[in-house]
Amino acid sequence: MSPSGKQVDEVIQQIASAHGVVLSKDDPIMMLHTMNDYLIKENKSAQQDLLDNFRSQMELFSDQWSIEAKNHSDRILNSSIVSSKAEVARVMEEQSRVIIEQWKHELSSGFSQVHNTIQASRQTAILNIIAALITSISAVIILYVFLTM
């Protein structure tokens, strides 16, 4: 993995222009440059592998967190639904009891009114019977008096 000839020529030119020293291709400094270039490429490859591995682990963790968050939200939602259903059932039962109690009270008062009306009708019927008896007795007395006279 040595640098290409063009790269070596560019390095030699940069050193010459910056430091005023001309190096040859077999100079030990150029060997260091080649070694540095090789190490940089190897490190870059290793870092890319580490970055790819880190990215895949992060995606895996993200997927797991997403699933866990979804499961958690589902549990919360289901719990809310269950408690809401229980509360609705409780309120409906309570309101049903209230309505039934109101109906019982209204029926009771209606029955009481009917009973009072029946009592009044019975009393009126008894008074009518008594009045009819008195009228009949009066008619018999008048007839008797009329006939005996």
Short mmCIF file of N, CA, C and O in Angstrom, two decimals:
data_model
loop_
_atom_site.label_atom_id
_atom_site.label_comp_id
_atom_site.label_asym_id
_atom_site.label_seq_id
_atom_site.Cartn_x
_atom_site.Cartn_y
_atom_site.Cartn_z
N MET A 1 0.82 -1.19 0.00
CA MET A 1 0.00 0.00 0.00
C MET A 1 0.86 1.25 0.00
O MET A 1 0.68 2.12 0.81
N SER A 2 1.76 1.28 -0.84
CA SER A 2 2.61 2.47 -0.91
C SER A 2 1.91 3.54 -1.73
O SER A 2 1.12 3.24 -2.60
N PRO A 3 2.22 4.79 -1.43
CA PRO A 3 1.59 5.87 -2.17
C PRO A 3 2.04 5.83 -3.62
O PRO A 3 3.13 5.38 -3.94
N SER A 4 1.18 6.33 -4.51
CA SER A 4 1.52 6.33 -5.94
C SER A 4 2.65 7.31 -6.19
O SER A 4 2.94 8.19 -5.39
N GLY A 5 3.29 7.12 -7.35
CA GLY A 5 4.43 7.97 -7.70
C GLY A 5 4.05 9.43 -7.76
O GLY A 5 4.82 10.32 -7.39
N LYS A 6 2.85 9.70 -8.21
CA LYS A 6 2.39 11.08 -8.32
C LYS A 6 2.28 11.70 -6.92
O LYS A 6 2.66 12.84 -6.73
N GLN A 7 1.78 10.91 -5.95
CA GLN A 7 1.66 11.41 -4.58
C GLN A 7 3.04 11.70 -3.99
O GLN A 7 3.23 12.70 -3.29
N VAL A 8 3.99 10.81 -4.25
CA VAL A 8 5.35 11.01 -3.72
C VAL A 8 5.95 12.27 -4.32
O VAL A 8 6.56 13.07 -3.60
N ASP A 9 5.76 12.47 -5.61
CA ASP A 9 6.28 13.69 -6.25
C ASP A 9 5.65 14.94 -5.65
O ASP A 9 6.35 15.95 -5.43
N GLU A 10 4.36 14.89 -5.33
CA GLU A 10 3.69 16.04 -4.73
C GLU A 10 4.24 16.33 -3.35
O GLU A 10 4.45 17.48 -2.98
N VAL A 11 4.52 15.26 -2.58
CA VAL A 11 5.08 15.45 -1.24
C VAL A 11 6.46 16.06 -1.33
O VAL A 11 6.81 16.98 -0.58
N ILE A 12 7.28 15.54 -2.25
CA ILE A 12 8.65 16.08 -2.42
C ILE A 12 8.58 17.55 -2.79
O ILE A 12 9.33 18.38 -2.25
N GLN A 13 7.66 17.94 -3.65
CA GLN A 13 7.51 19.34 -4.05
C GLN A 13 7.06 20.21 -2.88
O GLN A 13 7.54 21.32 -2.69
N GLN A 14 6.12 19.70 -2.06
CA GLN A 14 5.64 20.48 -0.91
C GLN A 14 6.77 20.72 0.09
O GLN A 14 6.92 21.81 0.62
N ILE A 15 7.55 19.68 0.36
CA ILE A 15 8.68 19.83 1.30
C ILE A 15 9.70 20.80 0.74
O ILE A 15 10.21 21.67 1.47
N ALA A 16 9.97 20.71 -0.54
CA ALA A 16 10.96 21.61 -1.17
C ALA A 16 10.47 23.04 -1.11
O ALA A 16 11.25 23.96 -0.80
N SER A 17 9.18 23.28 -1.39
CA SER A 17 8.70 24.66 -1.41
C SER A 17 8.56 25.21 0.01
O SER A 17 8.80 26.38 0.25
N ALA A 18 8.18 24.37 0.98
CA ALA A 18 7.98 24.86 2.34
C ALA A 18 9.29 24.99 3.11
O ALA A 18 9.45 25.91 3.91
N HIS A 19 10.25 24.05 2.87
CA HIS A 19 11.46 24.03 3.70
C HIS A 19 12.73 24.28 2.90
O HIS A 19 13.80 24.38 3.49
N GLY A 20 12.62 24.33 1.62
CA GLY A 20 13.79 24.57 0.78
C GLY A 20 14.74 23.39 0.75
O GLY A 20 15.93 23.56 0.50
N VAL A 21 14.26 22.19 0.97
CA VAL A 21 15.08 20.98 0.97
C VAL A 21 14.51 20.05 -0.08
O VAL A 21 13.31 19.80 -0.12
N VAL A 22 15.39 19.52 -0.93
CA VAL A 22 14.94 18.59 -1.95
C VAL A 22 15.25 17.19 -1.47
O VAL A 22 16.36 16.87 -1.07
N LEU A 23 14.22 16.34 -1.49
CA LEU A 23 14.37 14.95 -1.04
C LEU A 23 14.29 14.03 -2.25
O LEU A 23 13.66 14.34 -3.24
N SER A 24 14.90 12.88 -2.09
CA SER A 24 14.79 11.88 -3.16
C SER A 24 13.76 10.85 -2.73
O SER A 24 13.37 10.77 -1.57
N LYS A 25 13.37 9.99 -3.67
CA LYS A 25 12.33 9.00 -3.38
C LYS A 25 12.81 7.95 -2.39
O LYS A 25 12.01 7.34 -1.70
N ASP A 26 14.11 7.73 -2.28
CA ASP A 26 14.61 6.72 -1.36
C ASP A 26 15.07 7.32 -0.02
O ASP A 26 15.68 6.64 0.79
N ASP A 27 14.73 8.56 0.24
CA ASP A 27 15.08 9.25 1.49
C ASP A 27 14.27 8.63 2.64
O ASP A 27 13.11 8.28 2.49
N PRO A 28 14.88 8.46 3.86
CA PRO A 28 14.17 7.89 5.01
C PRO A 28 12.91 8.69 5.39
O PRO A 28 11.93 8.14 5.88
N ILE A 29 12.92 9.97 5.14
CA ILE A 29 11.75 10.81 5.42
C ILE A 29 10.57 10.35 4.57
O ILE A 29 9.43 10.29 5.03
N MET A 30 10.87 9.98 3.33
CA MET A 30 9.80 9.51 2.44
C MET A 30 9.25 8.17 2.93
O MET A 30 8.09 7.88 2.76
N MET A 31 10.14 7.36 3.54
CA MET A 31 9.65 6.10 4.13
C MET A 31 8.67 6.39 5.26
O MET A 31 7.64 5.72 5.40
N LEU A 32 9.01 7.39 6.08
CA LEU A 32 8.09 7.78 7.15
C LEU A 32 6.76 8.26 6.57
O LEU A 32 5.68 7.93 7.08
N HIS A 33 6.85 9.01 5.50
CA HIS A 33 5.62 9.49 4.84
C HIS A 33 4.78 8.29 4.37
O HIS A 33 3.56 8.26 4.57
N THR A 34 5.44 7.31 3.75
CA THR A 34 4.73 6.12 3.27
C THR A 34 4.11 5.37 4.44
O THR A 34 2.95 4.92 4.37
N MET A 35 4.88 5.23 5.53
CA MET A 35 4.34 4.54 6.71
C MET A 35 3.16 5.31 7.30
O MET A 35 2.13 4.71 7.66
N ASN A 36 3.28 6.62 7.41
CA ASN A 36 2.19 7.44 7.92
C ASN A 36 0.94 7.32 7.04
O ASN A 36 -0.18 7.19 7.52
N ASP A 37 1.17 7.36 5.72
CA ASP A 37 0.06 7.24 4.78
C ASP A 37 -0.63 5.89 4.95
O ASP A 37 -1.86 5.79 4.99
N TYR A 38 0.19 4.83 5.09
CA TYR A 38 -0.36 3.48 5.29
C TYR A 38 -1.17 3.41 6.60
O TYR A 38 -2.28 2.90 6.63
N LEU A 39 -0.59 3.94 7.70
CA LEU A 39 -1.28 3.92 8.99
C LEU A 39 -2.57 4.73 8.96
O LEU A 39 -3.60 4.33 9.54
N ILE A 40 -2.54 5.86 8.28
CA ILE A 40 -3.75 6.70 8.17
C ILE A 40 -4.85 5.92 7.44
O ILE A 40 -6.01 5.90 7.87
N LYS A 41 -4.49 5.25 6.34
CA LYS A 41 -5.48 4.48 5.58
C LYS A 41 -6.02 3.33 6.42
O LYS A 41 -7.22 3.06 6.42
N GLU A 42 -5.14 2.63 7.14
CA GLU A 42 -5.58 1.53 7.98
C GLU A 42 -6.50 2.03 9.11
O GLU A 42 -7.52 1.43 9.41
N ASN A 43 -6.10 3.14 9.75
CA ASN A 43 -6.93 3.72 10.81
C ASN A 43 -8.28 4.18 10.28
O ASN A 43 -9.31 4.01 10.93
N LYS A 44 -8.24 4.74 9.09
CA LYS A 44 -9.49 5.21 8.48
C LYS A 44 -10.42 4.02 8.24
O LYS A 44 -11.61 4.08 8.54
N SER A 45 -9.86 2.92 7.74
CA SER A 45 -10.66 1.72 7.50
C SER A 45 -11.19 1.15 8.81
O SER A 45 -12.36 0.78 8.92
N ALA A 46 -10.32 1.09 9.84
CA ALA A 46 -10.73 0.56 11.14
C ALA A 46 -11.80 1.46 11.77
O ALA A 46 -12.79 0.97 12.34
N GLN A 47 -11.61 2.77 11.65
CA GLN A 47 -12.60 3.69 12.20
C GLN A 47 -13.93 3.57 11.46
O GLN A 47 -15.00 3.65 12.08
N GLN A 48 -13.86 3.36 10.14
CA GLN A 48 -15.10 3.19 9.37
C GLN A 48 -15.81 1.91 9.82
O GLN A 48 -17.04 1.91 9.97
N ASP A 49 -15.05 0.84 10.05
CA ASP A 49 -15.65 -0.41 10.54
C ASP A 49 -16.30 -0.20 11.91
O ASP A 49 -17.41 -0.67 12.16
N LEU A 50 -15.55 0.51 12.80
CA LEU A 50 -16.11 0.79 14.12
C LEU A 50 -17.37 1.66 14.02
O LEU A 50 -18.36 1.41 14.72
N LEU A 51 -17.33 2.65 13.14
CA LEU A 51 -18.48 3.51 12.95
C LEU A 51 -19.68 2.72 12.40
O LEU A 51 -20.81 2.88 12.88
N ASP A 52 -19.43 1.86 11.43
CA ASP A 52 -20.51 1.02 10.88
C ASP A 52 -21.09 0.11 11.95
O ASP A 52 -22.32 -0.05 12.05
N ASN A 53 -20.20 -0.50 12.76
CA ASN A 53 -20.65 -1.36 13.85
C ASN A 53 -21.46 -0.56 14.87
O ASN A 53 -22.52 -1.01 15.32
N PHE A 54 -20.97 0.63 15.21
CA PHE A 54 -21.68 1.49 16.16
C PHE A 54 -23.05 1.88 15.61
O PHE A 54 -24.06 1.84 16.32
N ARG A 55 -23.10 2.22 14.31
CA ARG A 55 -24.36 2.60 13.67
C ARG A 55 -25.36 1.44 13.72
O ARG A 55 -26.53 1.63 14.05
N SER A 56 -24.88 0.22 13.40
CA SER A 56 -25.80 -0.92 13.42
C SER A 56 -26.28 -1.21 14.83
O SER A 56 -27.45 -1.55 15.05
N GLN A 57 -25.39 -1.07 15.83
CA GLN A 57 -25.81 -1.26 17.22
C GLN A 57 -26.83 -0.21 17.64
O GLN A 57 -27.82 -0.51 18.32
N MET A 58 -26.59 1.04 17.22
CA MET A 58 -27.53 2.12 17.55
C MET A 58 -28.88 1.88 16.89
O MET A 58 -29.93 2.12 17.50
N GLU A 59 -28.88 1.38 15.65
CA GLU A 59 -30.13 1.07 14.98
C GLU A 59 -30.86 -0.06 15.71
O GLU A 59 -32.08 -0.02 15.87
N LEU A 60 -30.09 -1.05 16.15
CA LEU A 60 -30.68 -2.16 16.91
C LEU A 60 -31.29 -1.66 18.21
O LEU A 60 -32.43 -2.00 18.56
N PHE A 61 -30.52 -0.82 18.94
CA PHE A 61 -31.03 -0.25 20.19
C PHE A 61 -32.26 0.61 19.92
O PHE A 61 -33.24 0.56 20.67
N SER A 62 -32.20 1.39 18.85
CA SER A 62 -33.34 2.24 18.50
C SER A 62 -34.57 1.41 18.21
O SER A 62 -35.67 1.74 18.67
N ASP A 63 -34.39 0.31 17.47
CA ASP A 63 -35.52 -0.58 17.19
C ASP A 63 -36.07 -1.19 18.48
O ASP A 63 -37.28 -1.26 18.68
N GLN A 64 -35.16 -1.62 19.37
CA GLN A 64 -35.59 -2.22 20.64
C GLN A 64 -36.34 -1.18 21.48
O GLN A 64 -37.37 -1.48 22.07
N TRP A 65 -35.80 0.04 21.54
CA TRP A 65 -36.45 1.09 22.31
C TRP A 65 -37.81 1.42 21.72
O TRP A 65 -38.77 1.67 22.45
N SER A 66 -37.87 1.43 20.41
CA SER A 66 -39.15 1.71 19.74
C SER A 66 -40.18 0.64 20.09
O SER A 66 -41.32 0.95 20.40
N ILE A 67 -39.76 -0.63 20.04
CA ILE A 67 -40.67 -1.73 20.38
C ILE A 67 -41.08 -1.63 21.84
O ILE A 67 -42.26 -1.79 22.17
N GLU A 68 -40.12 -1.37 22.72
CA GLU A 68 -40.43 -1.26 24.14
C GLU A 68 -41.36 -0.07 24.40
O GLU A 68 -42.30 -0.18 25.20
N ALA A 69 -41.10 1.05 23.74
CA ALA A 69 -41.96 2.22 23.91
C ALA A 69 -43.37 1.93 23.40
O ALA A 69 -44.36 2.30 24.04
N LYS A 70 -43.46 1.23 22.28
CA LYS A 70 -44.78 0.87 21.74
C LYS A 70 -45.50 -0.06 22.70
O LYS A 70 -46.69 0.13 22.99
N ASN A 71 -44.78 -1.07 23.20
CA ASN A 71 -45.39 -2.01 24.15
C ASN A 71 -45.84 -1.28 25.42
O ASN A 71 -46.93 -1.54 25.94
N HIS A 72 -45.00 -0.37 25.89
CA HIS A 72 -45.34 0.39 27.09
C HIS A 72 -46.57 1.26 26.83
O HIS A 72 -47.49 1.31 27.66
N SER A 73 -46.59 1.94 25.70
CA SER A 73 -47.75 2.78 25.39
C SER A 73 -49.00 1.93 25.19
O SER A 73 -50.09 2.34 25.59
N ASP A 74 -48.85 0.74 24.61
CA ASP A 74 -50.00 -0.17 24.46
C ASP A 74 -50.53 -0.59 25.83
O ASP A 74 -51.75 -0.63 26.04
N ARG A 75 -49.60 -0.91 26.75
CA ARG A 75 -50.03 -1.30 28.10
C ARG A 75 -50.76 -0.15 28.78
O ARG A 75 -51.80 -0.34 29.42
N ILE A 76 -50.22 1.06 28.65
CA ILE A 76 -50.87 2.23 29.26
C ILE A 76 -52.24 2.45 28.63
O ILE A 76 -53.22 2.70 29.33
N LEU A 77 -52.31 2.36 27.30
CA LEU A 77 -53.58 2.56 26.60
C LEU A 77 -54.60 1.51 27.01
O LEU A 77 -55.76 1.83 27.31
N ASN A 78 -54.16 0.24 27.06
CA ASN A 78 -55.07 -0.82 27.47
C ASN A 78 -55.54 -0.63 28.91
O ASN A 78 -56.72 -0.84 29.22
N SER A 79 -54.63 -0.23 29.77
CA SER A 79 -54.99 0.04 31.16
C SER A 79 -56.00 1.18 31.23
O SER A 79 -56.98 1.10 31.98
N SER A 80 -55.78 2.22 30.45
CA SER A 80 -56.72 3.34 30.42
C SER A 80 -58.08 2.90 29.91
O SER A 80 -59.12 3.31 30.45
N ILE A 81 -58.09 2.07 28.88
CA ILE A 81 -59.36 1.58 28.32
C ILE A 81 -60.10 0.75 29.36
O ILE A 81 -61.31 0.91 29.55
N VAL A 82 -59.36 -0.15 30.04
CA VAL A 82 -59.99 -1.00 31.05
C VAL A 82 -60.57 -0.15 32.17
O VAL A 82 -61.72 -0.35 32.60
N SER A 83 -59.79 0.82 32.65
CA SER A 83 -60.29 1.65 33.75
C SER A 83 -61.45 2.53 33.28
O SER A 83 -62.40 2.76 34.03
N SER A 84 -61.40 2.99 32.02
CA SER A 84 -62.51 3.79 31.49
C SER A 84 -63.77 2.95 31.38
O SER A 84 -64.86 3.41 31.73
N LYS A 85 -63.62 1.70 30.91
CA LYS A 85 -64.78 0.81 30.81
C LYS A 85 -65.36 0.57 32.20
O LYS A 85 -66.59 0.58 32.38
N ALA A 86 -64.49 0.33 33.17
CA ALA A 86 -64.96 0.08 34.53
C ALA A 86 -65.69 1.31 35.08
O ALA A 86 -66.74 1.18 35.71
N GLU A 87 -65.13 2.48 34.81
CA GLU A 87 -65.76 3.72 35.29
C GLU A 87 -67.10 3.95 34.60
O GLU A 87 -68.09 4.33 35.24
N VAL A 88 -67.16 3.69 33.29
CA VAL A 88 -68.43 3.84 32.55
C VAL A 88 -69.46 2.87 33.11
O VAL A 88 -70.62 3.23 33.33
N ALA A 89 -69.05 1.62 33.36
CA ALA A 89 -69.97 0.62 33.92
C ALA A 89 -70.46 1.05 35.30
O ALA A 89 -71.65 0.93 35.61
N ARG A 90 -69.53 1.57 36.12
CA ARG A 90 -69.90 2.02 37.45
C ARG A 90 -70.90 3.17 37.38
O ARG A 90 -71.92 3.17 38.08
N VAL A 91 -70.63 4.14 36.52
CA VAL A 91 -71.52 5.30 36.39
C VAL A 91 -72.89 4.86 35.86
O VAL A 91 -73.93 5.32 36.34
N MET A 92 -72.86 3.95 34.87
CA MET A 92 -74.14 3.48 34.32
C MET A 92 -74.94 2.73 35.37
O MET A 92 -76.16 2.91 35.48
N GLU A 93 -74.28 1.91 36.17
CA GLU A 93 -74.97 1.18 37.23
C GLU A 93 -75.54 2.14 38.26
O GLU A 93 -76.69 2.01 38.69
N GLU A 94 -74.74 3.13 38.62
CA GLU A 94 -75.20 4.12 39.60
C GLU A 94 -76.40 4.89 39.06
O GLU A 94 -77.39 5.08 39.76
N GLN A 95 -76.32 5.32 37.80
CA GLN A 95 -77.43 6.06 37.20
C GLN A 95 -78.67 5.17 37.04
O GLN A 95 -79.78 5.64 37.20
N SER A 96 -78.45 3.90 36.73
CA SER A 96 -79.57 2.96 36.63
C SER A 96 -80.27 2.85 37.98
O SER A 96 -81.51 2.85 38.04
N ARG A 97 -79.49 2.75 39.04
CA ARG A 97 -80.09 2.69 40.38
C ARG A 97 -80.89 3.95 40.69
O ARG A 97 -82.00 3.88 41.22
N VAL A 98 -80.33 5.10 40.32
CA VAL A 98 -81.04 6.37 40.57
C VAL A 98 -82.35 6.40 39.79
O VAL A 98 -83.40 6.76 40.34
N ILE A 99 -82.31 5.98 38.52
CA ILE A 99 -83.51 5.99 37.69
C ILE A 99 -84.55 5.01 38.25
O ILE A 99 -85.74 5.33 38.34
N ILE A 100 -84.09 3.83 38.65
CA ILE A 100 -85.02 2.84 39.21
C ILE A 100 -85.64 3.37 40.50
O ILE A 100 -86.85 3.22 40.71
N GLU A 101 -84.85 4.01 41.33
CA GLU A 101 -85.38 4.59 42.57
C GLU A 101 -86.41 5.67 42.25
O GLU A 101 -87.45 5.77 42.92
N GLN A 102 -86.14 6.49 41.24
CA GLN A 102 -87.11 7.52 40.84
C GLN A 102 -88.40 6.87 40.33
O GLN A 102 -89.50 7.32 40.67
N TRP A 103 -88.27 5.82 39.53
CA TRP A 103 -89.45 5.12 39.03
C TRP A 103 -90.24 4.53 40.19
O TRP A 103 -91.48 4.60 40.21
N LYS A 104 -89.53 3.90 41.14
CA LYS A 104 -90.21 3.32 42.30
C LYS A 104 -90.97 4.40 43.06
O LYS A 104 -92.12 4.19 43.46
N HIS A 105 -90.30 5.54 43.25
CA HIS A 105 -90.95 6.64 43.98
C HIS A 105 -92.18 7.13 43.22
O HIS A 105 -93.25 7.34 43.82
N GLU A 106 -92.06 7.31 41.90
CA GLU A 106 -93.19 7.78 41.10
C GLU A 106 -94.31 6.74 41.09
O GLU A 106 -95.49 7.10 41.19
N LEU A 107 -93.96 5.45 40.96
CA LEU A 107 -94.98 4.40 41.00
C LEU A 107 -95.66 4.37 42.37
O LEU A 107 -96.89 4.23 42.46
N SER A 108 -94.86 4.51 43.41
CA SER A 108 -95.41 4.49 44.76
C SER A 108 -96.37 5.66 44.95
O SER A 108 -97.48 5.48 45.48
N SER A 109 -95.96 6.85 44.51
CA SER A 109 -96.86 8.00 44.65
C SER A 109 -98.08 7.83 43.75
O SER A 109 -99.20 8.20 44.14
N GLY A 110 -97.91 7.24 42.57
CA GLY A 110 -99.05 6.97 41.68
C GLY A 110 -99.99 5.98 42.31
O GLY A 110 -101.22 6.16 42.28
N PHE A 111 -99.45 4.89 42.88
CA PHE A 111 -100.28 3.91 43.57
C PHE A 111 -101.00 4.53 44.76
O PHE A 111 -102.17 4.23 45.04
N SER A 112 -100.31 5.41 45.44
CA SER A 112 -100.92 6.09 46.60
C SER A 112 -102.09 6.95 46.12
O SER A 112 -103.15 6.95 46.76
N GLN A 113 -101.91 7.66 45.03
CA GLN A 113 -103.00 8.49 44.49
C GLN A 113 -104.16 7.60 44.04
O GLN A 113 -105.34 7.92 44.28
N VAL A 114 -103.85 6.49 43.39
CA VAL A 114 -104.90 5.56 42.96
C VAL A 114 -105.64 5.02 44.18
O VAL A 114 -106.87 4.94 44.20
N HIS A 115 -104.89 4.65 45.21
CA HIS A 115 -105.50 4.13 46.44
C HIS A 115 -106.42 5.18 47.06
O HIS A 115 -107.55 4.87 47.48
N ASN A 116 -105.93 6.42 47.12
CA ASN A 116 -106.75 7.51 47.68
C ASN A 116 -108.00 7.72 46.84
O ASN A 116 -109.10 7.93 47.39
N THR A 117 -107.86 7.64 45.52
CA THR A 117 -109.02 7.81 44.64
C THR A 117 -110.01 6.67 44.83
O THR A 117 -111.24 6.88 44.88
N ILE A 118 -109.50 5.45 44.97
CA ILE A 118 -110.38 4.29 45.21
C ILE A 118 -111.10 4.45 46.55
O ILE A 118 -112.31 4.18 46.66
N GLN A 119 -110.37 4.91 47.56
CA GLN A 119 -110.98 5.13 48.88
C GLN A 119 -112.11 6.16 48.78
O GLN A 119 -113.20 5.97 49.33
N ALA A 120 -111.82 7.25 48.07
CA ALA A 120 -112.84 8.30 47.92
C ALA A 120 -114.03 7.77 47.13
O ALA A 120 -115.20 8.05 47.47
N SER A 121 -113.77 6.98 46.09
CA SER A 121 -114.85 6.39 45.30
C SER A 121 -115.67 5.43 46.14
O SER A 121 -116.91 5.39 46.05
N ARG A 122 -115.03 4.64 46.96
CA ARG A 122 -115.72 3.70 47.84
C ARG A 122 -116.63 4.46 48.82
O ARG A 122 -117.79 4.08 49.02
N GLN A 123 -116.06 5.54 49.39
CA GLN A 123 -116.86 6.33 50.32
C GLN A 123 -118.06 6.95 49.61
O GLN A 123 -119.18 6.97 50.13
N THR A 124 -117.82 7.43 48.39
CA THR A 124 -118.91 8.03 47.62
C THR A 124 -119.96 6.97 47.30
O THR A 124 -121.18 7.21 47.38
N ALA A 125 -119.50 5.75 46.94
CA ALA A 125 -120.43 4.67 46.63
C ALA A 125 -121.25 4.30 47.86
O ALA A 125 -122.48 4.09 47.78
N ILE A 126 -120.61 4.23 49.03
CA ILE A 126 -121.32 3.91 50.27
C ILE A 126 -122.35 4.98 50.58
O ILE A 126 -123.52 4.68 50.93
N LEU A 127 -121.96 6.26 50.42
CA LEU A 127 -122.89 7.36 50.66
C LEU A 127 -124.05 7.30 49.67
O LEU A 127 -125.22 7.55 50.03
N ASN A 128 -123.77 6.95 48.40
CA ASN A 128 -124.84 6.83 47.39
C ASN A 128 -125.80 5.69 47.77
O ASN A 128 -127.02 5.81 47.61
N ILE A 129 -125.22 4.57 48.27
CA ILE A 129 -126.07 3.44 48.69
C ILE A 129 -126.95 3.86 49.86
O ILE A 129 -128.16 3.58 49.90
N ILE A 130 -126.34 4.56 50.84
CA ILE A 130 -127.10 5.03 52.00
C ILE A 130 -128.20 6.00 51.55
O ILE A 130 -129.35 5.91 51.99
N ALA A 131 -127.83 6.91 50.62
CA ALA A 131 -128.81 7.87 50.12
C ALA A 131 -129.93 7.15 49.38
O ALA A 131 -131.12 7.49 49.51
N ALA A 132 -129.57 6.13 48.61
CA ALA A 132 -130.58 5.35 47.87
C ALA A 132 -131.48 4.62 48.85
O ALA A 132 -132.71 4.54 48.66
N LEU A 133 -130.91 4.07 49.93
CA LEU A 133 -131.71 3.39 50.94
C LEU A 133 -132.67 4.36 51.63
O LEU A 133 -133.85 4.06 51.83
N ILE A 134 -132.12 5.53 51.98
CA ILE A 134 -132.96 6.54 52.64
C ILE A 134 -134.09 6.96 51.69
O ILE A 134 -135.26 7.07 52.09
N THR A 135 -133.75 7.14 50.41
CA THR A 135 -134.77 7.54 49.44
C THR A 135 -135.80 6.42 49.28
O THR A 135 -137.02 6.68 49.22
N SER A 136 -135.34 5.18 49.24
CA SER A 136 -136.27 4.04 49.11
C SER A 136 -137.17 3.95 50.34
O SER A 136 -138.40 3.72 50.22
N ILE A 137 -136.57 4.08 51.53
CA ILE A 137 -137.35 4.02 52.76
C ILE A 137 -138.37 5.17 52.77
O ILE A 137 -139.55 4.98 53.13
N SER A 138 -137.93 6.36 52.34
CA SER A 138 -138.84 7.52 52.30
C SER A 138 -139.98 7.26 51.33
O SER A 138 -141.15 7.57 51.60
N ALA A 139 -139.63 6.65 50.18
CA ALA A 139 -140.67 6.36 49.18
C ALA A 139 -141.65 5.33 49.72
O ALA A 139 -142.88 5.43 49.53
N VAL A 140 -141.16 4.33 50.46
CA VAL A 140 -142.03 3.31 51.03
C VAL A 140 -142.93 3.95 52.09
O VAL A 140 -144.15 3.66 52.16
N ILE A 141 -142.37 4.81 52.91
CA ILE A 141 -143.18 5.47 53.96
C ILE A 141 -144.25 6.34 53.31
O ILE A 141 -145.42 6.32 53.72
N ILE A 142 -143.88 7.08 52.31
CA ILE A 142 -144.85 7.96 51.63
C ILE A 142 -145.93 7.11 50.97
O ILE A 142 -147.13 7.40 51.04
N LEU A 143 -145.52 6.03 50.38
CA LEU A 143 -146.50 5.13 49.74
C LEU A 143 -147.42 4.53 50.80
O LEU A 143 -148.65 4.44 50.61
N TYR A 144 -146.86 4.10 51.91
CA TYR A 144 -147.67 3.53 52.97
C TYR A 144 -148.67 4.56 53.50
O TYR A 144 -149.82 4.27 53.72
N VAL A 145 -148.15 5.79 53.74
CA VAL A 145 -149.01 6.85 54.24
C VAL A 145 -150.08 7.15 53.18
O VAL A 145 -151.26 7.38 53.55
N PHE A 146 -149.76 7.17 51.96
CA PHE A 146 -150.71 7.49 50.90
C PHE A 146 -151.76 6.40 50.77
O PHE A 146 -152.93 6.66 50.53
N LEU A 147 -151.34 5.20 50.96
CA LEU A 147 -152.26 4.06 50.81
C LEU A 147 -153.17 3.93 52.06
O LEU A 147 -154.30 3.47 51.96
N THR A 148 -152.68 4.25 53.19
CA THR A 148 -153.47 4.13 54.40
C THR A 148 -154.37 5.34 54.57
O THR A 148 -155.25 5.35 55.41
N MET A 149 -154.25 6.17 53.93
CA MET A 149 -155.10 7.32 54.09
C MET A 149 -156.28 7.30 53.30
O MET A 149 -156.96 6.91 52.65
#
